[in-house]
PDB file of C-alpha atoms in Angstrom:
ATOM      1  CA  MET V   1     -44.157 -11.084  -5.657  1.00  0.00           C
ATOM      2  CA  ARG V   2     -40.657 -12.301  -6.362  1.00  0.00           C
ATOM      3  CA  SER V   3     -39.096 -15.490  -5.777  1.00  0.00           C
ATOM      4  CA  GLN V   4     -36.073 -15.965  -3.443  1.00  0.00           C
ATOM      5  CA  PRO V   5     -33.393 -16.023  -5.968  1.00  0.00           C
ATOM      6  CA  GLN V   6     -34.855 -13.088  -7.706  1.00  0.00           C
ATOM      7  CA  LEU V   7     -35.102 -10.971  -4.387  1.00  0.00           C
ATOM      8  CA  LYS V   8     -31.639 -12.027  -3.500  1.00  0.00           C
ATOM      9  CA  LYS V   9     -30.121 -10.942  -6.920  1.00  0.00           C
ATOM     10  CA  ARG V  10     -31.930  -7.605  -6.811  1.00  0.00           C
ATOM     11  CA  VAL V  11     -30.669  -6.966  -3.159  1.00  0.00           C
ATOM     12  CA  MET V  12     -27.175  -7.943  -4.261  1.00  0.00           C
ATOM     13  CA  ARG V  13     -27.430  -5.639  -7.221  1.00  0.00           C
ATOM     14  CA  ILE V  14     -28.551  -2.584  -4.935  1.00  0.00           C
ATOM     15  CA  PHE V  15     -25.912  -3.512  -2.519  1.00  0.00           C
ATOM     16  CA  HIS V  16     -23.151  -3.467  -4.824  1.00  0.00           C
ATOM     17  CA  GLN V  17     -24.403  -0.138  -6.463  1.00  0.00           C
ATOM     18  CA  SER V  18     -24.408   1.429  -2.968  1.00  0.00           C
ATOM     19  CA  PHE V  19     -20.829   0.457  -2.686  1.00  0.00           C
ATOM     20  CA  ALA V  20     -19.686   1.781  -6.012  1.00  0.00           C
ATOM     21  CA  ILE V  21     -18.704   5.142  -4.462  1.00  0.00           C
ATOM     22  CA  THR V  22     -16.835   3.155  -1.896  1.00  0.00           C
ATOM     23  CA  TYR V  23     -14.894   1.493  -4.728  1.00  0.00           C
ATOM     24  CA  ALA V  24     -14.047   4.806  -6.542  1.00  0.00           C
ATOM     25  CA  LEU V  25     -13.029   6.417  -3.148  1.00  0.00           C
ATOM     26  CA  LEU V  26     -10.759   3.368  -2.417  1.00  0.00           C
ATOM     27  CA  GLY V  27      -9.094   3.763  -5.962  1.00  0.00           C
ATOM     28  CA  ILE V  28      -8.554   7.581  -5.146  1.00  0.00           C
ATOM     29  CA  SER V  29      -6.943   6.709  -1.820  1.00  0.00           C
ATOM     30  CA  LEU V  30      -4.570   4.229  -3.430  1.00  0.00           C
ATOM     31  CA  VAL V  31      -3.338   6.937  -5.925  1.00  0.00           C
ATOM     32  CA  VAL V  32      -3.082   9.431  -3.205  1.00  0.00           C
ATOM     33  CA  SER V  33      -1.186   6.847  -0.829  1.00  0.00           C
ATOM     34  CA  VAL V  34       1.256   5.977  -3.594  1.00  0.00           C
ATOM     35  CA  ILE V  35       2.126   9.809  -4.177  1.00  0.00           C
ATOM     36  CA  GLY V  36       2.449  10.082  -0.463  1.00  0.00           C
ATOM     37  CA  VAL V  37       4.835   7.215  -0.237  1.00  0.00           C
ATOM     38  CA  GLY V  38       6.859   8.488  -3.248  1.00  0.00           C
ATOM     39  CA  ASN V  39       6.826  11.968  -1.634  1.00  0.00           C
ATOM     40  CA  THR V  40       7.931  10.748   1.788  1.00  0.00           C
ATOM     41  CA  LEU V  41      10.822   8.817   0.139  1.00  0.00           C
ATOM     42  CA  LEU V  42      11.899  11.484  -1.679  1.00  0.00           C
ATOM     43  CA  MET V  43      11.961  13.805   1.469  1.00  0.00           C
ATOM     44  CA  LEU V  44      13.851  11.178   3.214  1.00  0.00           C
ATOM     45  CA  LEU V  45      16.303  10.762   0.332  1.00  0.00           C
ATOM     46  CA  VAL V  46      17.022  14.576  -0.015  1.00  0.00           C
ATOM     47  CA  GLU V  47      17.764  14.545   3.772  1.00  0.00           C
ATOM     48  CA  ARG V  48      20.377  11.915   3.223  1.00  0.00           C
ATOM     49  CA  LYS V  49      21.949  13.341   0.393  1.00  0.00           C
ATOM     50  CA  GLU V  50      25.190  13.967   2.303  1.00  0.00           C
ATOM     51  CA  GLU V  51      25.169  10.377   3.452  1.00  0.00           C
ATOM     52  CA  PHE V  52      24.954   9.232  -0.269  1.00  0.00           C
ATOM     53  CA  ARG V  53      27.801  11.414  -1.279  1.00  0.00           C
ATOM     54  CA  LEU V  54      29.908  10.023   1.479  1.00  0.00           C
ATOM     55  CA  MET V  55      28.901   6.475   0.207  1.00  0.00           C
ATOM     56  CA  ARG V  56      29.983   7.375  -3.220  1.00  0.00           C
ATOM     57  CA  ALA V  57      33.303   8.860  -1.850  1.00  0.00           C
ATOM     58  CA  MET V  58      33.656   5.297  -0.145  1.00  0.00           C
ATOM     59  CA  GLY V  59      33.287   3.468  -3.459  1.00  0.00           C
ATOM     60  CA  PHE V  60      29.472   2.588  -3.582  1.00  0.00           C
ATOM     61  CA  SER V  61      28.201   2.789  -7.253  1.00  0.00           C
ATOM     62  CA  PHE V  62      24.776   4.768  -7.780  1.00  0.00           C
ATOM     63  CA  ASN V  63      23.324   1.269  -8.401  1.00  0.00           C
ATOM     64  CA  ASP V  64      24.283   0.067  -4.919  1.00  0.00           C
ATOM     65  CA  ILE V  65      22.975   2.970  -3.375  1.00  0.00           C
ATOM     66  CA  ARG V  66      19.555   2.373  -5.515  1.00  0.00           C
ATOM     67  CA  LYS V  67      19.584  -1.174  -4.485  1.00  0.00           C
ATOM     68  CA  MET V  68      20.030  -0.359  -0.801  1.00  0.00           C
ATOM     69  CA  LEU V  69      17.064   2.266  -1.304  1.00  0.00           C
ATOM     70  CA  LEU V  70      14.815  -0.381  -2.823  1.00  0.00           C
ATOM     71  CA  LEU V  71      15.524  -2.775   0.018  1.00  0.00           C
ATOM     72  CA  GLU V  72      14.597  -0.019   2.435  1.00  0.00           C
ATOM     73  CA  ALA V  73      11.345   0.738   0.623  1.00  0.00           C
ATOM     74  CA  LEU V  74      10.487  -3.125   0.455  1.00  0.00           C
ATOM     75  CA  TRP V  75      11.151  -3.433   4.216  1.00  0.00           C
ATOM     76  CA  MET V  76       8.897  -0.288   5.023  1.00  0.00           C
ATOM     77  CA  SER V  77       6.362  -1.704   2.701  1.00  0.00           C
ATOM     78  CA  LEU V  78       6.506  -5.187   4.105  1.00  0.00           C
ATOM     79  CA  THR V  79       6.177  -3.693   7.729  1.00  0.00           C
ATOM     80  CA  GLY V  80       3.175  -1.601   6.786  1.00  0.00           C
ATOM     81  CA  THR V  81       1.533  -4.230   4.859  1.00  0.00           C
ATOM     82  CA  LEU V  82       1.818  -6.682   7.900  1.00  0.00           C
ATOM     83  CA  LEU V  83       0.532  -4.111  10.297  1.00  0.00           C
ATOM     84  CA  GLY V  84      -2.155  -3.168   7.810  1.00  0.00           C
ATOM     85  CA  LEU V  85      -3.121  -6.843   7.693  1.00  0.00           C
ATOM     86  CA  VAL V  86      -3.278  -7.369  11.466  1.00  0.00           C
ATOM     87  CA  LEU V  87      -4.968  -4.234  12.291  1.00  0.00           C
ATOM     88  CA  GLY V  88      -7.400  -4.373   9.371  1.00  0.00           C
ATOM     89  CA  THR V  89      -8.394  -7.932  10.267  1.00  0.00           C
ATOM     90  CA  GLY V  90      -8.779  -6.993  14.132  1.00  0.00           C
ATOM     91  CA  VAL V  91     -10.970  -3.952  13.171  1.00  0.00           C
ATOM     92  CA  GLY V  92     -13.072  -6.173  10.729  1.00  0.00           C
ATOM     93  CA  TRP V  93     -13.584  -8.772  13.280  1.00  0.00           C
ATOM     94  CA  ILE V  94     -14.564  -6.049  15.951  1.00  0.00           C
ATOM     95  CA  ILE V  95     -17.113  -4.594  13.416  1.00  0.00           C
ATOM     96  CA  VAL V  96     -18.728  -7.929  12.380  1.00  0.00           C
ATOM     97  CA  HIS V  97     -18.705  -9.556  16.093  1.00  0.00           C
ATOM     98  CA  VAL V  98     -18.936  -6.582  18.180  1.00  0.00           C
ATOM     99  CA  ILE V  99     -20.398  -3.415  16.747  1.00  0.00           C
ATOM    100  CA  ASN V 100     -22.900  -5.094  14.384  1.00  0.00           C
ATOM    101  CA  ARG V 101     -24.333  -7.178  17.325  1.00  0.00           C
ATOM    102  CA  GLN V 102     -24.575  -4.088  19.676  1.00  0.00           C
ATOM    103  CA  ALA V 103     -25.733  -1.478  17.167  1.00  0.00           C
ATOM    104  CA  PHE V 104     -28.142  -3.795  15.082  1.00  0.00           C
ATOM    105  CA  GLY V 105     -28.765  -6.770  17.365  1.00  0.00           C
ATOM    106  CA  TRP V 106     -27.355  -9.120  14.522  1.00  0.00           C
ATOM    107  CA  THR V 107     -24.125 -10.137  12.847  1.00  0.00           C
ATOM    108  CA  ILE V 108     -23.036 -11.420   9.599  1.00  0.00           C
ATOM    109  CA  LEU V 109     -20.959 -14.340   8.605  1.00  0.00           C
ATOM    110  CA  TRP V 110     -17.280 -13.625   9.220  1.00  0.00           C
ATOM    111  CA  SER V 111     -15.159 -14.121   6.152  1.00  0.00           C
ATOM    112  CA  TRP V 112     -11.698 -13.739   5.525  1.00  0.00           C
ATOM    113  CA  PRO V 113     -10.885 -13.765   1.820  1.00  0.00           C
ATOM    114  CA  GLY V 114      -7.175 -14.882   2.094  1.00  0.00           C
ATOM    115  CA  ARG V 115      -6.572 -15.118  -1.597  1.00  0.00           C
ATOM    116  CA  THR V 116      -7.694 -11.733  -2.276  1.00  0.00           C
ATOM    117  CA  ILE V 117      -5.944 -10.194   0.504  1.00  0.00           C
ATOM    118  CA  LEU V 118      -2.675 -12.034  -0.393  1.00  0.00           C
ATOM    119  CA  LEU V 119      -2.914 -10.728  -3.954  1.00  0.00           C
ATOM    120  CA  LEU V 120      -3.763  -7.178  -2.824  1.00  0.00           C
ATOM    121  CA  ALA V 121      -0.796  -7.296  -0.376  1.00  0.00           C
ATOM    122  CA  LEU V 122       1.397  -8.417  -2.831  1.00  0.00           C
ATOM    123  CA  ALA V 123       0.440  -5.555  -5.238  1.00  0.00           C
ATOM    124  CA  LEU V 124       0.819  -3.174  -2.594  1.00  0.00           C
ATOM    125  CA  LEU V 125       4.318  -4.320  -1.801  1.00  0.00           C
ATOM    126  CA  VAL V 126       5.371  -4.072  -5.369  1.00  0.00           C
ATOM    127  CA  VAL V 127       3.780  -0.584  -6.033  1.00  0.00           C
ATOM    128  CA  SER V 128       5.110   0.660  -2.916  1.00  0.00           C
ATOM    129  CA  THR V 129       8.555  -0.513  -3.482  1.00  0.00           C
ATOM    130  CA  LEU V 130       8.366   0.573  -7.130  1.00  0.00           C
ATOM    131  CA  ALA V 131       7.556   4.121  -5.839  1.00  0.00           C
ATOM    132  CA  SER V 132      10.994   4.659  -4.483  1.00  0.00           C
ATOM    133  CA  LEU V 133      12.536   4.242  -7.920  1.00  0.00           C
ATOM    134  CA  LEU V 134      11.398   7.707  -8.995  1.00  0.00           C
ATOM    135  CA  PRO V 135      12.632   9.614  -5.761  1.00  0.00           C
ATOM    136  CA  SER V 136      16.031   7.926  -6.177  1.00  0.00           C
ATOM    137  CA  LEU V 137      16.292   8.901  -9.920  1.00  0.00           C
ATOM    138  CA  ILE V 138      15.294  12.459  -8.967  1.00  0.00           C
ATOM    139  CA  LEU V 139      18.097  12.436  -6.265  1.00  0.00           C
ATOM    140  CA  GLY V 140      20.699  11.091  -8.448  1.00  0.00           C
ATOM    141  CA  ARG V 141      20.088  13.750 -11.082  1.00  0.00           C
ATOM    142  CA  ARG V 142      19.668  16.632  -8.691  1.00  0.00           C
ATOM    143  CA  ASN V 143      22.903  15.877  -6.753  1.00  0.00           C
ATOM    144  CA  GLY V 144      25.110  14.194  -9.527  1.00  0.00           C
ATOM    145  CA  LEU V 145      25.255  10.925  -7.438  1.00  0.00           C
ATOM    146  CA  ASN V 146      24.978   8.898 -10.813  1.00  0.00           C
ATOM    147  CA  ARG V 147      27.665  10.649 -12.839  1.00  0.00           C
ATOM    148  CA  GLY V 148      31.125   9.078 -13.323  1.00  0.00           C
ATOM    149  CA  THR V 149      33.053   7.126 -10.998  1.00  0.00           C
ATOM    150  CA  PRO V 150      32.877   7.423  -7.144  1.00  0.00           C
ATOM    151  CA  ASN V 151      36.229   9.127  -6.858  1.00  0.00           C
ATOM    152  CA  GLU V 152      35.553  11.914  -9.384  1.00  0.00           C
TER     153      GLU V 152
END
């Protein structure tokens, strides 16, 4: 026989162990998504190289273009983060209040860990915005956008 606290402790340990693979998969998916964001931004920048050359001819410095690209990446990251928060919260609520009740006949206490979600959202914004730095450096080196003055 086990006491209630011992049983709860054991159940929670088993529960966390069963989700260890989920956490590993989450880490892998984050790495893949950062690579995907960087690759997508690189492809977008390659397609826009003539636009950037025109901007250089108009007097924009490479740093001006890089700032513009960072702001674009920040805007895309912010939009994706907000959509993810809204849709993820909606899916979570549906799972807890609809699917669990229909499939299992019970539900669990709904909890929205705002502080954790906010910290993860901020980290996501920073990482996905910084993911635009490497593509802009690659584009600048490949196409000579960062050399000399705009009129050269």
